[in-house]
Tab-separated table of C-alpha atoms and ligand atoms in Angstrom:
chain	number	residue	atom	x	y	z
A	1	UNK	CA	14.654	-26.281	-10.518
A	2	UNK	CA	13.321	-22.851	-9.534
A	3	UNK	CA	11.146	-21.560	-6.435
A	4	UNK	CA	8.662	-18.962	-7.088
A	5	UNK	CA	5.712	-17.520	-4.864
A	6	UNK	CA	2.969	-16.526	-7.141
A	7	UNK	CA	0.329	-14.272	-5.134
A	8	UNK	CA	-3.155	-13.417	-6.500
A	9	UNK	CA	-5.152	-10.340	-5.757
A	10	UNK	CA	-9.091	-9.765	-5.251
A	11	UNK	CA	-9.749	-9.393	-8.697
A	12	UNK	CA	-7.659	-12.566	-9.864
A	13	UNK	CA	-9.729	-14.926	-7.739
A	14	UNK	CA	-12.856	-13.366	-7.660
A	15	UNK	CA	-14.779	-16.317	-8.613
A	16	UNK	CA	-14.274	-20.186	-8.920
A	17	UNK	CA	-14.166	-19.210	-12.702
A	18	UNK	CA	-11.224	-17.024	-11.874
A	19	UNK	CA	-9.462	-19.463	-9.775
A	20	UNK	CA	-9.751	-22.189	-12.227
A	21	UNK	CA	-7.447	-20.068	-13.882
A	22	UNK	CA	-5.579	-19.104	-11.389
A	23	UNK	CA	-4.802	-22.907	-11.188
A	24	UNK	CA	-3.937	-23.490	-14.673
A	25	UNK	CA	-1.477	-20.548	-14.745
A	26	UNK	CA	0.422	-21.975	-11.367
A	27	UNK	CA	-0.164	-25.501	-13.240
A	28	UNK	CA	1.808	-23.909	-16.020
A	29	UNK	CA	4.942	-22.762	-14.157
A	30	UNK	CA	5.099	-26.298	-12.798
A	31	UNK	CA	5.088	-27.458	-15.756
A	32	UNK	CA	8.034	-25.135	-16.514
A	33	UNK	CA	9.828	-27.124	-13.886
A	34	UNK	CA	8.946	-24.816	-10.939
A	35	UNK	CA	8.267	-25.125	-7.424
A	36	UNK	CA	5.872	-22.879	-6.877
A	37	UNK	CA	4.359	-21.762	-3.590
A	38	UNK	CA	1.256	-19.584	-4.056
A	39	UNK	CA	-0.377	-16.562	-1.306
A	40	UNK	CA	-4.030	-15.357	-2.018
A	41	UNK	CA	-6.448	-12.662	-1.544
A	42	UNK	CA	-10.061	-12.623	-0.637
A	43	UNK	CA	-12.006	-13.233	-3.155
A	44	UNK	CA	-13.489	-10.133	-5.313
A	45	UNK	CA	-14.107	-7.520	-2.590
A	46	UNK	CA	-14.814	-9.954	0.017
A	47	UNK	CA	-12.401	-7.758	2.460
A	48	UNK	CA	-14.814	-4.630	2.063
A	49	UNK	CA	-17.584	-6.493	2.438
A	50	UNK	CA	-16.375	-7.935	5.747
A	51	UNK	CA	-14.759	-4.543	6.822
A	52	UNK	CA	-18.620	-2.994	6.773
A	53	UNK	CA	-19.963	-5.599	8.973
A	54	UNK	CA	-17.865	-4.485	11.101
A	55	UNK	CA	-18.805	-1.057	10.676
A	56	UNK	CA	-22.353	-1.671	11.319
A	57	UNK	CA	-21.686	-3.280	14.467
A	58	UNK	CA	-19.504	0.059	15.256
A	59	UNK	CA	-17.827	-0.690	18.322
A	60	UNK	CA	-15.064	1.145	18.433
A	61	UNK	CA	-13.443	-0.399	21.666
A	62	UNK	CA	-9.716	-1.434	21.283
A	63	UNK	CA	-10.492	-5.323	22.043
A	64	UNK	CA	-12.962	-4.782	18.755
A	65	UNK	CA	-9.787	-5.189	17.064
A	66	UNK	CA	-8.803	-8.776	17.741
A	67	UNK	CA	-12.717	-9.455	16.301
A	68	UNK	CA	-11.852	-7.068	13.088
A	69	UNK	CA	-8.664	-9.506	12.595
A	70	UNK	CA	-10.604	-12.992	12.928
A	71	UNK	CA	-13.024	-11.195	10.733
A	72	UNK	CA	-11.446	-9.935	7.836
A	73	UNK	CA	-8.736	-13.156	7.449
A	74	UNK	CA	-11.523	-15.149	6.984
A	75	UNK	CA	-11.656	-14.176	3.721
A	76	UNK	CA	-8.607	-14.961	2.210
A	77	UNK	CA	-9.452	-18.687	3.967
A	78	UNK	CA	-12.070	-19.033	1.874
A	79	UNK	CA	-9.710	-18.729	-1.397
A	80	UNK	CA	-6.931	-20.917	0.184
A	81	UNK	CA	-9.474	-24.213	0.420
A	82	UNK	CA	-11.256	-23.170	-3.085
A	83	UNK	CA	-7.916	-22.884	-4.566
A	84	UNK	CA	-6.796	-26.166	-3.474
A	85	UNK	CA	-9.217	-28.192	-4.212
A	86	UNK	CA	-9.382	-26.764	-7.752
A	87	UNK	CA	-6.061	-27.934	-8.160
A	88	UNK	CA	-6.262	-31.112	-6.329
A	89	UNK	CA	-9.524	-31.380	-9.376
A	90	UNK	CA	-6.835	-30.378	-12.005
A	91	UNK	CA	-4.552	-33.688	-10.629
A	92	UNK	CA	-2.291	-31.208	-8.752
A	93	UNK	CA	-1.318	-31.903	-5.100
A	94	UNK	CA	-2.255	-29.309	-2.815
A	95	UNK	CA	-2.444	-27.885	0.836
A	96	UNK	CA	-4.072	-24.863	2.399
A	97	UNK	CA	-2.271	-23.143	4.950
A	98	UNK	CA	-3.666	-20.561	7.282
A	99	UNK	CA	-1.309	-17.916	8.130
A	100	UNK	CA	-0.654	-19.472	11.570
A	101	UNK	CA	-0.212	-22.997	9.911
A	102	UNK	CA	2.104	-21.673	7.686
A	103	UNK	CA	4.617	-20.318	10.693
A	104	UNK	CA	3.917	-16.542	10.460
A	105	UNK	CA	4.470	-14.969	13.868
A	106	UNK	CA	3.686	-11.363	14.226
A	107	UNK	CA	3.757	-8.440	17.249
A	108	UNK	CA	-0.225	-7.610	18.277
A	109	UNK	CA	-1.269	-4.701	16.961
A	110	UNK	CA	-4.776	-6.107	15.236
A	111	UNK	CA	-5.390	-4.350	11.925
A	112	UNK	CA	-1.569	-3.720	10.898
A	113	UNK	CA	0.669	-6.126	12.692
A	114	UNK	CA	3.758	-6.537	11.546
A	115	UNK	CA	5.584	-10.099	11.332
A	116	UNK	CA	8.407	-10.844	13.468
A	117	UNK	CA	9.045	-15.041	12.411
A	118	UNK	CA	8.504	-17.258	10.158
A	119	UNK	CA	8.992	-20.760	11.122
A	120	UNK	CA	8.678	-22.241	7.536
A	121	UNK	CA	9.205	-26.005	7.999
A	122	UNK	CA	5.387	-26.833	6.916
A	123	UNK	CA	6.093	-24.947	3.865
A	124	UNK	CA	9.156	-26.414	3.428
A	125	UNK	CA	7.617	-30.010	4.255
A	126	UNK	CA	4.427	-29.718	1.706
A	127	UNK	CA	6.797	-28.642	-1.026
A	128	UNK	CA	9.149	-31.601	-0.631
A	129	UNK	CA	6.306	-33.600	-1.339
A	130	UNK	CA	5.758	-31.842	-4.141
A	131	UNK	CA	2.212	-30.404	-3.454
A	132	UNK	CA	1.877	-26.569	-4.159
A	133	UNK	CA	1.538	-25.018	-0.659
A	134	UNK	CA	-1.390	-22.292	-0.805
A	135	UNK	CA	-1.376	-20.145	1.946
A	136	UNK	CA	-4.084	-17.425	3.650
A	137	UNK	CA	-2.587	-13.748	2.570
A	138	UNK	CA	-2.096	-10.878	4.955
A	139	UNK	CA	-2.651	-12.468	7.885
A	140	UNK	CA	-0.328	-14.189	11.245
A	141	UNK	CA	-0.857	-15.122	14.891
A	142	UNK	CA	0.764	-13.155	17.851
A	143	UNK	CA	2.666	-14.865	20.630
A	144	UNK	CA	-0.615	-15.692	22.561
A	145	UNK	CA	-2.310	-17.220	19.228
A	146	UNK	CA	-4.338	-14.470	18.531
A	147	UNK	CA	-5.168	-13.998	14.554
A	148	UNK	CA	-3.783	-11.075	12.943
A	149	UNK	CA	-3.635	-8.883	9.805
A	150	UNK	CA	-1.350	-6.872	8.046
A	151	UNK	CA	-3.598	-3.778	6.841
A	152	UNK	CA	-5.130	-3.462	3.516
A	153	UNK	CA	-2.974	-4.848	0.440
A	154	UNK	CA	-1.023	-6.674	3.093
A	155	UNK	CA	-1.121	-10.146	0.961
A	156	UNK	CA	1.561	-8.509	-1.103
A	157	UNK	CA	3.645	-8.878	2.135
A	158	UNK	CA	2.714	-11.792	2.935
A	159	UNK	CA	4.097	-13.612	-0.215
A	160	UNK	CA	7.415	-10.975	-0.472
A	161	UNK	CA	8.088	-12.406	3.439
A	162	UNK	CA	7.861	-16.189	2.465
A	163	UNK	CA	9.728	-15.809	-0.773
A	164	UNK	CA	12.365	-14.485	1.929
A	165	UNK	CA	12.111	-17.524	4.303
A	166	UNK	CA	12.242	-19.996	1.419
A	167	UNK	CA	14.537	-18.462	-0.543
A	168	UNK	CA	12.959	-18.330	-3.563
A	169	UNK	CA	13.924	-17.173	-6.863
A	170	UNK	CA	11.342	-14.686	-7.936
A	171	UNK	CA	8.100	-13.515	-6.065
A	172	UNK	CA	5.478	-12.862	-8.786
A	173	UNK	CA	2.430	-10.063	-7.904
A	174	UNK	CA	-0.396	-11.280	-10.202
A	175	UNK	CA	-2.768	-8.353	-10.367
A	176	UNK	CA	-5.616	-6.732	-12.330
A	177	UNK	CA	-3.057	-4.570	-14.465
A	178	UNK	CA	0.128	-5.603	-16.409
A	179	UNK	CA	2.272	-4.430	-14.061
A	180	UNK	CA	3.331	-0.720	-12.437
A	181	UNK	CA	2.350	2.001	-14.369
A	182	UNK	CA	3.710	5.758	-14.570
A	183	UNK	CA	0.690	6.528	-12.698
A	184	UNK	CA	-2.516	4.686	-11.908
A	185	UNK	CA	-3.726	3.219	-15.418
A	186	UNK	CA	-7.226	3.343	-14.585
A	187	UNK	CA	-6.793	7.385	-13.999
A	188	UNK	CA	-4.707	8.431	-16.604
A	189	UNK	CA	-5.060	6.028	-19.634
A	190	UNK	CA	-1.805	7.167	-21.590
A	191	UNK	CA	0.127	5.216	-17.835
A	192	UNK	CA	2.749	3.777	-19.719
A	193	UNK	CA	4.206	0.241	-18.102
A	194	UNK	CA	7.450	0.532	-16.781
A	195	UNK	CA	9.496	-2.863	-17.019
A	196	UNK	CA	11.579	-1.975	-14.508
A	197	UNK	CA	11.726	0.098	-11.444
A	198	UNK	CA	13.829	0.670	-8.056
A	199	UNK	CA	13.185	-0.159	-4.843
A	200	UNK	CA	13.584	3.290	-3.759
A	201	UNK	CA	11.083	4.603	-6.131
A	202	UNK	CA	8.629	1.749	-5.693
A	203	UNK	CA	8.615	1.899	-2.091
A	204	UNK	CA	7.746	6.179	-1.968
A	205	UNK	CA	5.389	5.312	-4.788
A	206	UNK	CA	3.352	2.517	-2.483
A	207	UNK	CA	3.759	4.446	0.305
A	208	UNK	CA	2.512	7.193	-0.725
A	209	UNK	CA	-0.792	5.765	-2.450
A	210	UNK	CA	0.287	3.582	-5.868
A	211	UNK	CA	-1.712	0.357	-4.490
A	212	UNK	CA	-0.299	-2.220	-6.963
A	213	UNK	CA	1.843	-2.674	-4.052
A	214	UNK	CA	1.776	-3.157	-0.490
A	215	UNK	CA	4.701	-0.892	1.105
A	216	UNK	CA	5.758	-3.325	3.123
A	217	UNK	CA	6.243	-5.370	0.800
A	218	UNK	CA	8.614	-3.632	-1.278
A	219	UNK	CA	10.592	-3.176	2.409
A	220	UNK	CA	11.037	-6.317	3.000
A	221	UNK	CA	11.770	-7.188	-0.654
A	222	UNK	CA	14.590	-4.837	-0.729
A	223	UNK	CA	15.392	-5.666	2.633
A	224	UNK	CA	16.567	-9.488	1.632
A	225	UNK	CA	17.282	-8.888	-1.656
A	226	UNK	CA	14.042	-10.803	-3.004
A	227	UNK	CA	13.254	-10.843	-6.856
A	228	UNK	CA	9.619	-9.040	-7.083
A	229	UNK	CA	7.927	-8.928	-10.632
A	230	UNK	CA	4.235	-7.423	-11.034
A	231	UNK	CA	2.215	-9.044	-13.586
A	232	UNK	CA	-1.220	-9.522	-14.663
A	233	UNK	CA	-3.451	-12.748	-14.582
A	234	UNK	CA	-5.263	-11.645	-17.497
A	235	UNK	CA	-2.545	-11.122	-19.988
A	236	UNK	CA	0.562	-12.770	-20.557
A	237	UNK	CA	3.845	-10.305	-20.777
A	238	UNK	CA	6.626	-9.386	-18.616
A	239	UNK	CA	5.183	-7.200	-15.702
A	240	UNK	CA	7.310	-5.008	-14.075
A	241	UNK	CA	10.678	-5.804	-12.344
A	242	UNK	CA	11.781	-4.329	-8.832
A	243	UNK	CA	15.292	-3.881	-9.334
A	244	UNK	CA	17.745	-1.931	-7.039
A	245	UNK	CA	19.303	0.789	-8.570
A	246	UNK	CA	21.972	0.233	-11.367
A	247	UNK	CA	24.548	3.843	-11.684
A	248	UNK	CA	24.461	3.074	-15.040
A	249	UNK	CA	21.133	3.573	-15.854
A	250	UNK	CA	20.416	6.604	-16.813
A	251	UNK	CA	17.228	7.579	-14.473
A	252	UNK	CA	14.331	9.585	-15.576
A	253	UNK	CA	13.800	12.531	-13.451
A	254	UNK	CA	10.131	11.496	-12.828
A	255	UNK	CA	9.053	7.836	-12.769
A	256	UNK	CA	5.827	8.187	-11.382
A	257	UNK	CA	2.906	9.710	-9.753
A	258	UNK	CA	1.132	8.221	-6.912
A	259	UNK	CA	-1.728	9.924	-5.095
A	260	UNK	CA	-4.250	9.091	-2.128
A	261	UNK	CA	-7.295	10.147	-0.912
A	262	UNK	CA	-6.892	8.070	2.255
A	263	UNK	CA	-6.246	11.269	4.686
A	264	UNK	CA	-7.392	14.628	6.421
A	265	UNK	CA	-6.054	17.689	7.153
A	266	UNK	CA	-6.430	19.425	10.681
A	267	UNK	CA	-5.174	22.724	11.573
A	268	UNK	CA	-5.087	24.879	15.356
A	269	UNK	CA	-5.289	28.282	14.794
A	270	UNK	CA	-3.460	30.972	16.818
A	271	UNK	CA	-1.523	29.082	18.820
A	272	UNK	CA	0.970	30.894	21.505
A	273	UNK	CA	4.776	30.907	19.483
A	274	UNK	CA	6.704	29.443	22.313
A	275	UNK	CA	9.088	25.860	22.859
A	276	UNK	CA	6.800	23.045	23.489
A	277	UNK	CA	3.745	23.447	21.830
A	278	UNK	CA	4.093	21.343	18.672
A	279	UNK	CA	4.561	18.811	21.705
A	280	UNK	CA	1.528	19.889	23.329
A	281	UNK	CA	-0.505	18.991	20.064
A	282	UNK	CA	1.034	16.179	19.056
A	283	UNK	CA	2.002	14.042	21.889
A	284	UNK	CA	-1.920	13.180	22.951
A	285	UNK	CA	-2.258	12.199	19.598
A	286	UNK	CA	0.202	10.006	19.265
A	287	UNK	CA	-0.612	8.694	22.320
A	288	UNK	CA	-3.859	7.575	20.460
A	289	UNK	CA	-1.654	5.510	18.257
A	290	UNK	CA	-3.034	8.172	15.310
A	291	UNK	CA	-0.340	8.355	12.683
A	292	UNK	CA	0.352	12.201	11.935
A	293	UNK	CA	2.127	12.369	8.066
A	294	UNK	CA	2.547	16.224	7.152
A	295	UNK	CA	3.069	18.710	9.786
A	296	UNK	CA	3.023	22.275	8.443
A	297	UNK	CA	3.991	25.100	11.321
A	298	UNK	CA	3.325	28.862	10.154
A	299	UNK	CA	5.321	31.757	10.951
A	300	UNK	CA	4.235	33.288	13.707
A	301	UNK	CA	2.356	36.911	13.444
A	302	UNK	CA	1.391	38.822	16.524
A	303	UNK	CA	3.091	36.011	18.424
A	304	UNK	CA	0.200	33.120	17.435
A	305	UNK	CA	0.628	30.861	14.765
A	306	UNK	CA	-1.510	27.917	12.782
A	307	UNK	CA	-0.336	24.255	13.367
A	308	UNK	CA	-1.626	22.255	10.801
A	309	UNK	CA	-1.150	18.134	10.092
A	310	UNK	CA	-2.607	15.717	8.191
A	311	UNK	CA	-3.572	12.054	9.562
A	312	UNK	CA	-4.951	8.923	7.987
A	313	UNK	CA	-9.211	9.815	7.273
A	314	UNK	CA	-10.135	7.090	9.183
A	315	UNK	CA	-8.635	8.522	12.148
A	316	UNK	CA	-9.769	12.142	11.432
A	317	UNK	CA	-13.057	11.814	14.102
A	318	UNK	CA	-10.822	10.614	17.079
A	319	UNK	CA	-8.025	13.189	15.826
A	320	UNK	CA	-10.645	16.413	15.912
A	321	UNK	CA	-11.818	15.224	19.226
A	322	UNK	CA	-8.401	14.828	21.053
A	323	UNK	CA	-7.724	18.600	19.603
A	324	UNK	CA	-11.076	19.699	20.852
A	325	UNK	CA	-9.714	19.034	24.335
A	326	UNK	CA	-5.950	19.850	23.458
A	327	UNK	CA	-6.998	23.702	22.204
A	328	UNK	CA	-8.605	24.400	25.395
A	329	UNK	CA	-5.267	23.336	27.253
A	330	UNK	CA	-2.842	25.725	25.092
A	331	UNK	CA	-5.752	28.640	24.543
A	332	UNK	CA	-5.406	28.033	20.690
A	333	UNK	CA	-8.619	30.210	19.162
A	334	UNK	CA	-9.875	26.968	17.485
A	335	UNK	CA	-9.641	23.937	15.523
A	336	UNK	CA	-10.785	23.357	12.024
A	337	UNK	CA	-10.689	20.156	9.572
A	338	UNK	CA	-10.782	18.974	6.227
A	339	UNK	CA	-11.933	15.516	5.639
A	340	UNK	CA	-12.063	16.217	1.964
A	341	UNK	CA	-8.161	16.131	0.825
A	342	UNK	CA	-6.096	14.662	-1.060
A	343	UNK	CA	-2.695	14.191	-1.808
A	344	UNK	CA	-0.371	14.347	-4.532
A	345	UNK	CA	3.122	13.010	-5.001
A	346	UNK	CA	6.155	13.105	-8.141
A	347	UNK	CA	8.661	10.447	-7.480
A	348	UNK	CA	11.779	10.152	-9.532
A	349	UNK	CA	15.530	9.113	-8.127
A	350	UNK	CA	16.821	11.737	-10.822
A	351	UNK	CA	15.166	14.392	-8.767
A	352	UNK	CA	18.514	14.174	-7.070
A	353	UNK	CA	20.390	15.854	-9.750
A	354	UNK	CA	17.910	17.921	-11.262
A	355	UNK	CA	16.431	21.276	-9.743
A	356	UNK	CA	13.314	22.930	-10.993
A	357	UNK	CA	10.951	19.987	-10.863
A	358	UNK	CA	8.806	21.248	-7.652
A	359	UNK	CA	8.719	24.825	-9.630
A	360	UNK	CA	7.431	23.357	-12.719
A	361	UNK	CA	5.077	21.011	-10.919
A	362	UNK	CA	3.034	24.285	-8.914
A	363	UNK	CA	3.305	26.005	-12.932
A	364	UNK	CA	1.801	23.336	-13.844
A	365	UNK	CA	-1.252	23.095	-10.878
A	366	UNK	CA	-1.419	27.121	-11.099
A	367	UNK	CA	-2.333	27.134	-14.622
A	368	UNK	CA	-5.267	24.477	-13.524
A	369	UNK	CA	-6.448	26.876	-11.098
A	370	UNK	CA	-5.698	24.191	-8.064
A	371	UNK	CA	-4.747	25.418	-4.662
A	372	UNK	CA	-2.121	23.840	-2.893
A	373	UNK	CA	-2.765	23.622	0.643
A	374	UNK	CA	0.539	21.675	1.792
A	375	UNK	CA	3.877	21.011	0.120
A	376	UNK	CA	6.452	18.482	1.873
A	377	UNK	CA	9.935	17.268	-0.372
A	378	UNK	CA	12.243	14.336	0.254
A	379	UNK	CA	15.315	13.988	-1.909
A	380	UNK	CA	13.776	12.138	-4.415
A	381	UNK	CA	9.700	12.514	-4.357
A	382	UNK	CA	7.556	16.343	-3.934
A	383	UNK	CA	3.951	15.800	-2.538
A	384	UNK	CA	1.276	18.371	-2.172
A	385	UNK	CA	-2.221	18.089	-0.600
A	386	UNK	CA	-4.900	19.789	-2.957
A	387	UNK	CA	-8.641	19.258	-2.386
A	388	UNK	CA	-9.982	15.851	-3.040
A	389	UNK	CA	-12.179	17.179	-6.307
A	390	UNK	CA	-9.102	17.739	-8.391
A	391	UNK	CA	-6.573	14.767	-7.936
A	392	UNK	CA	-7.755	13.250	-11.177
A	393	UNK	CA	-7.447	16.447	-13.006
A	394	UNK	CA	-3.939	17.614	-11.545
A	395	UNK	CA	-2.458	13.638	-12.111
A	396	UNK	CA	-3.662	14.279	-15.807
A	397	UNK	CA	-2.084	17.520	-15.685
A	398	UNK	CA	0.751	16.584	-14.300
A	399	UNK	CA	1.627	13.252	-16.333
A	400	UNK	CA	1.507	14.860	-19.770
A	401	UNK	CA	3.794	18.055	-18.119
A	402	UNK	CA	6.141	15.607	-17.290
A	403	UNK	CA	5.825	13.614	-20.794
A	404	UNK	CA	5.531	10.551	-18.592
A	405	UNK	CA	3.009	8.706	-21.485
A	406	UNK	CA	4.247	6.080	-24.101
A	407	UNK	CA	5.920	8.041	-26.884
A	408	UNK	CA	3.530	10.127	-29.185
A	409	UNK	CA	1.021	9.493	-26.638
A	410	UNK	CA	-0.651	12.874	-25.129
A	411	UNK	CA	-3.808	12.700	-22.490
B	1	ADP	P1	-4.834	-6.828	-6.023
B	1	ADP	O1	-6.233	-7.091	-5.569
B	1	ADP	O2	-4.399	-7.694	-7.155
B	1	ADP	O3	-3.853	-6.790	-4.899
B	1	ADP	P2	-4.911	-3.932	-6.048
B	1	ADP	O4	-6.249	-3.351	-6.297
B	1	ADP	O5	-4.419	-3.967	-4.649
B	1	ADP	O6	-4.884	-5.387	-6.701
B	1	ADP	O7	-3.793	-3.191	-6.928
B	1	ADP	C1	-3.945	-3.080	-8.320
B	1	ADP	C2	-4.540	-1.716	-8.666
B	1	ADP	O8	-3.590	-0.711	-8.311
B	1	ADP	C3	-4.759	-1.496	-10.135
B	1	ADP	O9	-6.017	-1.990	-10.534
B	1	ADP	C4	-4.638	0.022	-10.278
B	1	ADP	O10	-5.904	0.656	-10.350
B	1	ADP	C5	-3.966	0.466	-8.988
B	1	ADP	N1	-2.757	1.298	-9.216
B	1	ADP	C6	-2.504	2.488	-8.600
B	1	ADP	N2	-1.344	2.993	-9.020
B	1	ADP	C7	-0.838	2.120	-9.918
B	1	ADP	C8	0.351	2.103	-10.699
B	1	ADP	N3	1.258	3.078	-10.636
B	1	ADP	N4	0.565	1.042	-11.520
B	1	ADP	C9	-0.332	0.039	-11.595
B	1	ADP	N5	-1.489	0.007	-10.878
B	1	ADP	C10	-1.741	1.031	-10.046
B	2	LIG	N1	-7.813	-8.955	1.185
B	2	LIG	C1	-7.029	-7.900	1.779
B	2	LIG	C2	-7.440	-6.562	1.172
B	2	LIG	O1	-8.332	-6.520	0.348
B	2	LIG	C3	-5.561	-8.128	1.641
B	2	LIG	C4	-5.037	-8.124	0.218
B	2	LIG	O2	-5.809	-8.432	-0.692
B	2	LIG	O3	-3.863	-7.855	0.018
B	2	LIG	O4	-6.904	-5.563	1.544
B	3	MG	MG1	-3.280	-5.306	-3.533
């Protein structure tokens, strides 16, 4: 007999319509002789609509945090109980599990904690009884019982991490889409489905925007060698297989594209060229816990240069501010920003072997007329940030350059 986590997104359980079948498709893998343990999502865009109440209350303070946590997991509770009793309706045994009854310990940063135990014995318990354990996605407790969450998508982790602890045999991603795409399918409709793709490629492709997965979740999947299959709820096929890399394979040069319009761009101008100053910027904000991702330094004329970084667009206010105050210290001439960025990225492991694919990519955005304002490589992804107005366009661009559509196929 086989173990599988099954986790449901938003979309999958947006309604008790939904759910119900939800519950006949986890009904069905029992049915295939399966355990199966299941993680869910809030239902439809319950999270967004939490995450603006929050907003309107807008109170920023740091111990607003710990009430943004007990706020937004109180969605995917919601789904746990309507799931259960669905199935309990459908004759199936079943339990709801909050993420703290279900054993998940995590540190305390509210808002993207990251989880440090799992004590899985209830888990373990329910499913020698043979009920179908459904547990409260993207959320834990800290050491001092405080509820926490994982950051947006974090659900994904949430069910990669217990397929971990209970050593189960596959952990399935049910999603909107049939699985991960060259490049988001609802951009570029020529995405073709990939059936199977690395760990390495998957993880730079989630990090750097492809949502079908939480990035954490592919970590932690590769991490202890977990199984992880996207599929959709919607349509029965395959999905997509996270595999690790096989040398035989021969690798395309560019699997995907992901992109993200999640983050801002803020630049110092003539700043003094001497040791310490990237410090000097920097170290305040990091200080603010703001996480910095690009970091372009210019070449210094007349002695001054521009700094320029890019940080997450939620944090671009608090980021500006700190700089106001951090210009003044180092006499830079001034600070600018650009909340209205976005950025590009072409991941492929056989970048490694092949030259010439940054080159072509810029050809490629030149002959659109689109500016690149930053360029950062990694051995096997390029990313550049272009303005926000012309990430569809460029993605479109770019995935028919790069022949990355089903065969005969051209956007
Ligand atoms: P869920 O609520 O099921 O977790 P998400 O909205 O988090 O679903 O993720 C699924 C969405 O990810 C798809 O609807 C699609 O628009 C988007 N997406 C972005 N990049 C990709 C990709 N490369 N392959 C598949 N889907 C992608
Ligand atoms: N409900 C949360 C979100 O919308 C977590 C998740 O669905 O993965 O981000
Ligand atoms: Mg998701």
């Amino acid at each position: 007999m086989s173990l599988v986590v099954q986790k449901f997104g938003g979309t999958s359980v947006a309604s008790v319509d939904h759910i119900e079948k939800v519950a006949r498709k986890i009904l069905a893998s029992r049915d295939r002789g399966n355990k199966v343990a299941v993680v869910v999502s809030a239902m439809g865009d319950q999270t967004d609509r939490l995450d603006s109440l929050a907003k309107e209350v807008d109170f920023s303070g740091e111990c607003s945090k710990r009430e943004i946590d007990v706020l937004l997991s109180s969605g995917e509770q919601v789904t746990m109980a309507v799931l259960s009793m669905v199935l309990m309706k459908l004759g199936c045994p079943a339990r709801s599990f909050t993420g703290n009854q279900a054993g998940i310990l995590t540190d305390s940063f509210h808002t993207r904690a990251r989880i440090h135990h799992i004590d899985a014995k209830a888990l373990h318990l329910s499913l020698d009884k043979g009920e179908v354990p459904v547990v409260a996605g993207f959320q834990g407790t800290d050491d001092r019982g405080n509820i926490t969450t994982f950051g947006r998508g974090g659900s994904d982790t949430t069910a990669v991490a217990l397929a971990a602890v209970l050593g189960a045999d596959e952990c399935q991603i049910f999603t909107d889409v049939e699985g991960v795409y060259t490049t988001d399918p609802r951009v570029v409709d020529t995405a073709r489905l990939m059936e199977q793709v690395t760990f390495e490629e998957m993880l730079e492709l989630a990090s750097l925007g492809s949502r079908v997965l939480h990035s954490r979740a592919v970590e932690f999947a590769s991490k202890y060698k977990v199984p992880l299959r996207v599929l959709s709820t919607f349509v029965d096929g395959p999905g997509t297989l996270i595999t690790k890399e096989d040398s035989d394979m021969e690798q395309p040069i560019i699997s995907g594209i992901a992109f993200t319009k999640d983050e801002a761009k803020l630049t110092v101008r003539g700043v003094e060229d001497v040791p310490g100053v990237a410090w000097k910027i920097l170290g305040p904000v990091s200080e603010a816990n703001i996480e910095v991702d690009m970091i372009v330094q210019n070449v210094a004329a007349d002695n001054t240069t521009d700094f320029t970084f890019t940080v997450d667009r939620n944090d671009y206010q608090e980021a500006m501010d700190i700089l106001g105050n951090v210009a003044n210290d180092i006499n830079a001439r001034e600070v600018t920003g650009d909340n209205r960025i976005a950025k590009l990225s072409m991941v492929g492991v056989g970048m490694r072997s092949h030259a010439g694919v940054a080159s072509q990519m810029f050809e490629v955005l030149a002959k659109k007329s689109i500016n690149i304002q930053m360029i950062s490589t990694s051995e096997i992804k390029v990313s550049v940030v272009i303005a926000e107005e012309y990430i569809e366009l460029a993605t479109r661009a770019l995935h028919s350059a790069f022949d990355l559509q089903e065969q005969g196929l051209k956007s």
